Coordinates of C-alpha atoms in Angstrom, one line a residue:
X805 CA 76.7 116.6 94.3
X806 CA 75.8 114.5 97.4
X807 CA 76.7 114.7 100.9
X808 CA 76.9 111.7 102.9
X809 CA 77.3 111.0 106.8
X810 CA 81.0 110.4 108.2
X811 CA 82.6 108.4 106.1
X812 CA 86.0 106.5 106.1
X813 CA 88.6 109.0 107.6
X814 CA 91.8 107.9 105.5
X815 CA 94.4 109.4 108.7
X816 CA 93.8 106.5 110.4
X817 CA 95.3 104.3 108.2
X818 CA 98.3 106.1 107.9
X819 CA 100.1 103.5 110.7
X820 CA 99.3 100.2 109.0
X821 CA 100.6 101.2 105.0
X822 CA 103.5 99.2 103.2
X823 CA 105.0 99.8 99.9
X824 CA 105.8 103.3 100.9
X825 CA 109.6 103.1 101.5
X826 CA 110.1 102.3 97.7
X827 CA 108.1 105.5 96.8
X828 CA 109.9 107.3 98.9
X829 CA 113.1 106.1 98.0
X830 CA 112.3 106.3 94.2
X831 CA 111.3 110.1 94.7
X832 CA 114.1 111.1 96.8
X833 CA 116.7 109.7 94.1
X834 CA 114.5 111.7 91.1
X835 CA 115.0 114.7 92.9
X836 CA 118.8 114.2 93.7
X837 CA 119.4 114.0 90.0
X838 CA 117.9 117.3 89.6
X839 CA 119.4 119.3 92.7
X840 CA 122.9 117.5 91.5
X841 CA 123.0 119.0 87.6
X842 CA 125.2 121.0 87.0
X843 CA 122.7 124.0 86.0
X844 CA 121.4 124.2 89.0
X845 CA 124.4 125.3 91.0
X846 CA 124.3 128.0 88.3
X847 CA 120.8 128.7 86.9
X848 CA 118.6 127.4 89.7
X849 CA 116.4 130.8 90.0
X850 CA 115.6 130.4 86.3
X851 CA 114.8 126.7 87.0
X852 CA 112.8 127.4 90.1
X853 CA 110.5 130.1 87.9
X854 CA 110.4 127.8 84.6
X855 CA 109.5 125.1 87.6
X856 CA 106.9 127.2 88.6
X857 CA 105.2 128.1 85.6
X858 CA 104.9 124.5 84.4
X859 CA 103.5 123.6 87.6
X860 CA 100.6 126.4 87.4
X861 CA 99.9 125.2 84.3
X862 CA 99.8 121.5 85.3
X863 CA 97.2 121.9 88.1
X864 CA 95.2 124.5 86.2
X865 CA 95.2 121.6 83.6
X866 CA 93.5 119.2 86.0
X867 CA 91.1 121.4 86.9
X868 CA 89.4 121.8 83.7
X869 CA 91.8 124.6 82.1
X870 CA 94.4 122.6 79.9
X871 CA 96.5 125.1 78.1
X872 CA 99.3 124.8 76.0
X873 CA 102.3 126.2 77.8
X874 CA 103.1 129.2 75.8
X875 CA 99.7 130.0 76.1
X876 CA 99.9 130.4 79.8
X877 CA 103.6 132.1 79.2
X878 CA 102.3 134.6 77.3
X879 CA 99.0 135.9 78.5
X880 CA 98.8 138.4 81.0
X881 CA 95.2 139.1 81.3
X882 CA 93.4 136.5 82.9
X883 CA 89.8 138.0 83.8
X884 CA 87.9 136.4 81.1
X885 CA 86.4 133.3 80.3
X886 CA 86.1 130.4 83.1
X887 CA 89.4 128.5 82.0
X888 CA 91.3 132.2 81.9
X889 CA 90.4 132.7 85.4
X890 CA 91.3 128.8 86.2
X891 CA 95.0 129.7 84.5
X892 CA 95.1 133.1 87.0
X893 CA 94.1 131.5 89.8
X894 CA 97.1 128.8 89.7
X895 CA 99.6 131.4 88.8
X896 CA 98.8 133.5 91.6
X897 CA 98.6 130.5 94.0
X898 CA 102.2 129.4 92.8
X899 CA 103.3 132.7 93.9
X900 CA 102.0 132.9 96.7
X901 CA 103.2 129.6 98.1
X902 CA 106.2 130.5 98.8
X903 CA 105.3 133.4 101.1
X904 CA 103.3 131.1 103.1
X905 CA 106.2 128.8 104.3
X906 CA 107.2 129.9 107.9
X907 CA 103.4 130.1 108.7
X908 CA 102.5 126.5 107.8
X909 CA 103.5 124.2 110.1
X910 CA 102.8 126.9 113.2
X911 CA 98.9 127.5 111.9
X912 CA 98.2 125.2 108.4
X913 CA 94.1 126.1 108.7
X914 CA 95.4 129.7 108.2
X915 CA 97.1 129.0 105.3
X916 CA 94.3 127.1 104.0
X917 CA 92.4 129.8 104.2
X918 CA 94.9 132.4 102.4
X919 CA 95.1 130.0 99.7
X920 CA 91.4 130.2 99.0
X921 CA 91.1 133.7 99.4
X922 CA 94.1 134.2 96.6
X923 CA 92.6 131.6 94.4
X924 CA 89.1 132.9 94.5
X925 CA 90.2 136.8 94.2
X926 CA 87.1 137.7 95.7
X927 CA 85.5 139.4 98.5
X928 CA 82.1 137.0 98.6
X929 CA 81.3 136.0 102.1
X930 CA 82.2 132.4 101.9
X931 CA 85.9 133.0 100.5
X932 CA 88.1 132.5 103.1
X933 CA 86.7 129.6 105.2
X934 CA 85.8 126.3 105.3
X935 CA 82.5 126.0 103.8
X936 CA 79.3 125.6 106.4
X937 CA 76.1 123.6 105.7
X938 CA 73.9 123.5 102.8
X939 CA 76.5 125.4 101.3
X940 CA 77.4 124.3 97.4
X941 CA 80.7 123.1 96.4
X942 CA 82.2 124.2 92.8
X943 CA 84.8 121.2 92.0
X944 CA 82.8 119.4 88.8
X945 CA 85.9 117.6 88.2
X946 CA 85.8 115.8 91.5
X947 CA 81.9 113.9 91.5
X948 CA 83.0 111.8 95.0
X949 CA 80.7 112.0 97.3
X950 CA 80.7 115.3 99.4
X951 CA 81.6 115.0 103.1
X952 CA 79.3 117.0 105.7
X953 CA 80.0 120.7 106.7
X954 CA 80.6 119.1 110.4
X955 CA 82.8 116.3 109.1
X956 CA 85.3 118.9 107.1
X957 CA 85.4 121.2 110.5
X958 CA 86.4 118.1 112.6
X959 CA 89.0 116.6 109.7
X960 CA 90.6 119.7 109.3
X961 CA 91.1 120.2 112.4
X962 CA 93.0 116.3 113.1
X963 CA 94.9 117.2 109.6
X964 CA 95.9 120.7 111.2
X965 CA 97.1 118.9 114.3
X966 CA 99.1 116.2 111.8
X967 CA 100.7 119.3 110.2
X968 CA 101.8 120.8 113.5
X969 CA 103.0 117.5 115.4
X970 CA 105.6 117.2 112.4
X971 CA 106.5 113.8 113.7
X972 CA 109.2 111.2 111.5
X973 CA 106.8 110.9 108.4
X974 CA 108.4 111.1 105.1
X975 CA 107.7 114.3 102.9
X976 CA 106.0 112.5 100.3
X977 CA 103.7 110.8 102.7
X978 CA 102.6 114.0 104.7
X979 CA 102.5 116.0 100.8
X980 CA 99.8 112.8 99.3
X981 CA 98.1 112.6 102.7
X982 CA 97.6 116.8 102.7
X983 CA 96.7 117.0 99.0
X984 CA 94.2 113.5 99.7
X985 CA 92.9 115.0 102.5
X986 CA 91.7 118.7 101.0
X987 CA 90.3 116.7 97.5
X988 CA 88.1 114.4 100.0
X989 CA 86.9 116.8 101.9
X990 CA 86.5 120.2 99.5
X991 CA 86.4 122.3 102.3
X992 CA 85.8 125.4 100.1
X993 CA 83.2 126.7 98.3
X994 CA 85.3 126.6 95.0
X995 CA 89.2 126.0 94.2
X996 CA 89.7 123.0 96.3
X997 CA 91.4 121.4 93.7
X998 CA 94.1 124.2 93.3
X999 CA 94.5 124.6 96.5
X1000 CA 95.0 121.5 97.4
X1001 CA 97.7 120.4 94.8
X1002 CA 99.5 124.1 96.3
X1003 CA 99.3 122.5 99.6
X1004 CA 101.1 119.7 98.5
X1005 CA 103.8 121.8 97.1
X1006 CA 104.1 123.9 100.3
X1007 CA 104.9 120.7 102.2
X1008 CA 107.2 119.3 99.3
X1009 CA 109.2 122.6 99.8
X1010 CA 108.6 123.3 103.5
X1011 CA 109.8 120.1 104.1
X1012 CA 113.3 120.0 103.0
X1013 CA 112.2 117.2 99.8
X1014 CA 112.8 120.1 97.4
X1015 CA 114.0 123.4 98.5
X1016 CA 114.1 125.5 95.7
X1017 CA 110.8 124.2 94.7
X1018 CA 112.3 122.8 91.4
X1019 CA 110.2 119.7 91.1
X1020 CA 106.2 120.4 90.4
X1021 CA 104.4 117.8 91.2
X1022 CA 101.2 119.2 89.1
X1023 CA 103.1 118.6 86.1
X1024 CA 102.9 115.0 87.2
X1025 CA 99.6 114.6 88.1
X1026 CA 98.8 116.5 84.6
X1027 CA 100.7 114.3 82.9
X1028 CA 99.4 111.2 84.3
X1029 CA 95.9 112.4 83.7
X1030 CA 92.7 113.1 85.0
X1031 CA 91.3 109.8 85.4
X1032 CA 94.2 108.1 86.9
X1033 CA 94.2 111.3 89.7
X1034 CA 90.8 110.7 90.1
X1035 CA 90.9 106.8 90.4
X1036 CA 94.2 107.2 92.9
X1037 CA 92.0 109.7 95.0
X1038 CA 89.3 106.8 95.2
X1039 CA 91.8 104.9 96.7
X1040 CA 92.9 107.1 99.2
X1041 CA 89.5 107.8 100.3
X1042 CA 88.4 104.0 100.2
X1043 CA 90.8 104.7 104.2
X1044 CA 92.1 101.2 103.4
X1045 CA 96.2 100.7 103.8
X1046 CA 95.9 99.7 100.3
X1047 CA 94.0 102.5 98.7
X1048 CA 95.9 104.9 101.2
X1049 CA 99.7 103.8 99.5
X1050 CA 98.1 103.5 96.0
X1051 CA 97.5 107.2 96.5
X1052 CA 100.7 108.1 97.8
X1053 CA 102.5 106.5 95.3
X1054 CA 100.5 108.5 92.1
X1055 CA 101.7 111.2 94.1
X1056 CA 105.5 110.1 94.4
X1057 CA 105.2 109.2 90.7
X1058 CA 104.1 112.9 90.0
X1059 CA 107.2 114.5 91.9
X1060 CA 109.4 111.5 90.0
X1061 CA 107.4 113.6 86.4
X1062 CA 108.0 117.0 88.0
X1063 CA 111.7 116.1 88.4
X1064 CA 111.7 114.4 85.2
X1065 CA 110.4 118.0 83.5
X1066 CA 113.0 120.1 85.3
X1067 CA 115.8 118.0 85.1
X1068 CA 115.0 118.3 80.8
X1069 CA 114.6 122.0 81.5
X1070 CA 118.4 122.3 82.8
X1071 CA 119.4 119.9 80.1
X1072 CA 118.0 122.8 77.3
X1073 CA 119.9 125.5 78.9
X1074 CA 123.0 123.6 79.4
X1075 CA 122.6 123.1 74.9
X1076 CA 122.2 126.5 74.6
X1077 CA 125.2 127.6 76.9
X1078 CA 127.2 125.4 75.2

């Protein structure tokens, strides 16, 4: 994989973008419908887990491990093959989301960096930080080119600052331009993909969008497939307005998917409690 000089930094953009507010709008009423059913004011831990699970699966799926559901439900040893480890890695980064919460928004580079040490379950001198130079990256799903070792350092850092400022941004915008940011840049050694689509979620939840963390976006992004994520990531790293809301809507269409799947979960245990 190549490394290139600077290249287009897609945070600049973020002023001049239009077509959001649909996304936005669409995505906040997908998640309504879920947060208003009425299994959720009485199941909505079970929904949170189920949530959860399918979400694990989902970005596991999009980076390289695609497993049928009950596969992923009923294994518990995940220390062999590639894939198995791909499948452990997004379970135990699902789990630990949630934990990070209350740290995000005071230090997000921290997080970052407790994300990759839980997805990489290793002790290997380069888990743990941003990568440094001439170091390889391990993300053969993503074949953009690879931005510099000094060009990741200086973009997390204006992302970090992003993250802390808060500002009037709506969830969904600050979620894409998170996840966007962490695929363009692969500041890791290995797992950027899984960490980044966790990142999002933190946000999603963090953020007040979705709470109980009910609507995975990664079930989305599965669903809408590999070369669609891939195409809207080009986009978003093209740092044109265009390319920039192209991506964030793929990413509102996700959560709109993730909603879609929980809202049919409640639906199946509302039939069986009948």
């Amino acid at each position: 994989m190549s490394t290139t000089g600077a290249s287009a930094d897609p945070l600049a953009a973020l002023g001049s973008l239009t077509g959001v507010p649909e996304s936005v709008e669409s995505v906040r009423k997908a998640v309504d419908r879920v947060y208003g059913h009425r299994i959720m004011r009485r199941r909505s831990n079970e929904i949170t887990s189920e949530a959860a699970l399918r979400g694990a699966r989902g970005s596991a799926a999009l980076s390289g491990a695609d497993w049928a559901l009950e596969e992923v439900r009923r294994r518990t040893d995940f220390s062999g093959k590639d894939e198995s480890r791909v499948v452990g890695a997004a379970l135990r980064l699902t789990a630990e989301a949630g934990q990070l919460l209350s740290i995000w928004r005071q230090s997000p580079l921290r997080v970052l960096a407790r994300l990759h040490l839980v997805a990489a379950a290793s002790k290997e001198d380069e888990v743990g930080r941003p990568r440094q130079a001439g170091e390889p990256v391990d993300e053969p799903l993503i074949e953009l080119p690879l931005p510099s070792a000094a060009e990741v350092h200086g973009r997390l850092e204006g992302l970090a600052e992003l993250v802390i400022a808060g500002g009037s941004a709506p969830a969904l915008v600050t979620a894409a331009v998170v996840h966007g940011e962490l695929l363009a840049l692969r500041p890791f050694t290995s797992h950027n993909g899984l960490v980044a689509r966790t990142a999002e979620r933190i946000v999603l939840v963090g953020s007040g969008l979705d709470p109980k963390s009910v609507c995975p976006a990664e079930v989305g992004h599965a669903e809408l497939g590999r070369a669609a994520y891939v195409a809207a990531l080009e986009g978003y790293v093209s740092g044109t307005p265009e390319g920039m809301a192209a991506w964030i809507a793929h990413c509102g269409r996700a959560i709109e998917l993730g909603a879609r799947e929980s809202t049919a979960v409640c639906e199946a245990l509302q039939r069986g409690a009948a």
